[in-house]
Coordinates of C-alpha atoms in Angstrom, one line a residue:
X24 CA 69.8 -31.7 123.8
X25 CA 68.1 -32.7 127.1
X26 CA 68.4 -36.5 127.7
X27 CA 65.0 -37.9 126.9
X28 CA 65.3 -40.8 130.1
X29 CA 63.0 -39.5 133.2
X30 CA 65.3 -40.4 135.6
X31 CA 68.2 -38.9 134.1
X32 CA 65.7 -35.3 132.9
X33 CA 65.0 -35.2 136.7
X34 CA 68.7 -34.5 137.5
X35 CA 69.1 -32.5 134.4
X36 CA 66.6 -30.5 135.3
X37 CA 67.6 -30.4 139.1
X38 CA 71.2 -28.7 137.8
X39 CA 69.3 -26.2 135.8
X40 CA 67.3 -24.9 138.7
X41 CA 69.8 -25.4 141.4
X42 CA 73.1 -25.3 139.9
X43 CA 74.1 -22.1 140.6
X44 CA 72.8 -22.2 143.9
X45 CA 74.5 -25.1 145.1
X46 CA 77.4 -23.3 143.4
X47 CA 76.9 -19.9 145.5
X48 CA 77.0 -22.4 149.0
X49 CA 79.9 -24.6 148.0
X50 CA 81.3 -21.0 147.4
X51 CA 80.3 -19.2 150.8
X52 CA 81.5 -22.6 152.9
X53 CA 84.6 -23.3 150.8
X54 CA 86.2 -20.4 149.3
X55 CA 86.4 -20.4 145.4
X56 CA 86.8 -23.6 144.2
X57 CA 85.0 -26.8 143.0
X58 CA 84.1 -29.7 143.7
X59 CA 85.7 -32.8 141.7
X60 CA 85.3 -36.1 140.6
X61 CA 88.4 -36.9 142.0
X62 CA 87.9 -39.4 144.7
X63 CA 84.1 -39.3 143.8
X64 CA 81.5 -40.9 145.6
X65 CA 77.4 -40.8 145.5
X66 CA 75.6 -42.6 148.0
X67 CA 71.4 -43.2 147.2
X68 CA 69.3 -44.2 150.2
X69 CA 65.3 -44.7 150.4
X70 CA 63.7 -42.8 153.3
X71 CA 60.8 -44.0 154.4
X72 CA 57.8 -41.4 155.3
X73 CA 54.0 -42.2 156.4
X74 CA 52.6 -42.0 153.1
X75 CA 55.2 -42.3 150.6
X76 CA 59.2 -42.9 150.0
X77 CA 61.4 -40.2 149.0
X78 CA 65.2 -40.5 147.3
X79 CA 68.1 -39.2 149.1
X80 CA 71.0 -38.8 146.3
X81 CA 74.7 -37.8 148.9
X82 CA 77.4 -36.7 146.6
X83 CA 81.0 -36.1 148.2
X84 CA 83.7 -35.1 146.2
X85 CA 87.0 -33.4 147.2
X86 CA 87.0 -29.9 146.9
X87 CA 89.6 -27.8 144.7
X88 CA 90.2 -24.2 145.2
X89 CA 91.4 -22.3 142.1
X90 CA 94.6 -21.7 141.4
X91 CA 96.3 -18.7 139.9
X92 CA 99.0 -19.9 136.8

């Protein structure tokens, strides 16, 4: 069930466009891996343009290649 808070739909619905995108570039820079919430950080700053402010959202996390068992 989608959350029903705005803020939280927005990034909801940002994974469900973009997901697999972001996926494909973490992919083509990093090899085939992810990227954890190990040693997780996200970073929210307020840009400032002429007529309005926008949110930049930075995540880092360490990245894990897969591993064969």
């Amino acid at each position: 069930m989608p959350p029903t808070d705005p803020v939280i739909y927005r990034f909801y619905e940002i994974l469900q466009v973009y997901g697999y995108p972001l996926k494909a570039v973490i992919h083509e820079k990093f090899g085939d891996g992810i990227m954890s919430a190990i040693d997780f950080t996200a970073k929210v700053d307020k840009i400032k343009k002429e007529d309005h402010e926008k949110v930049k959202i930075t995540f880092e996390g360490k990245f894990l290649p897969y591993r064969k068992w």
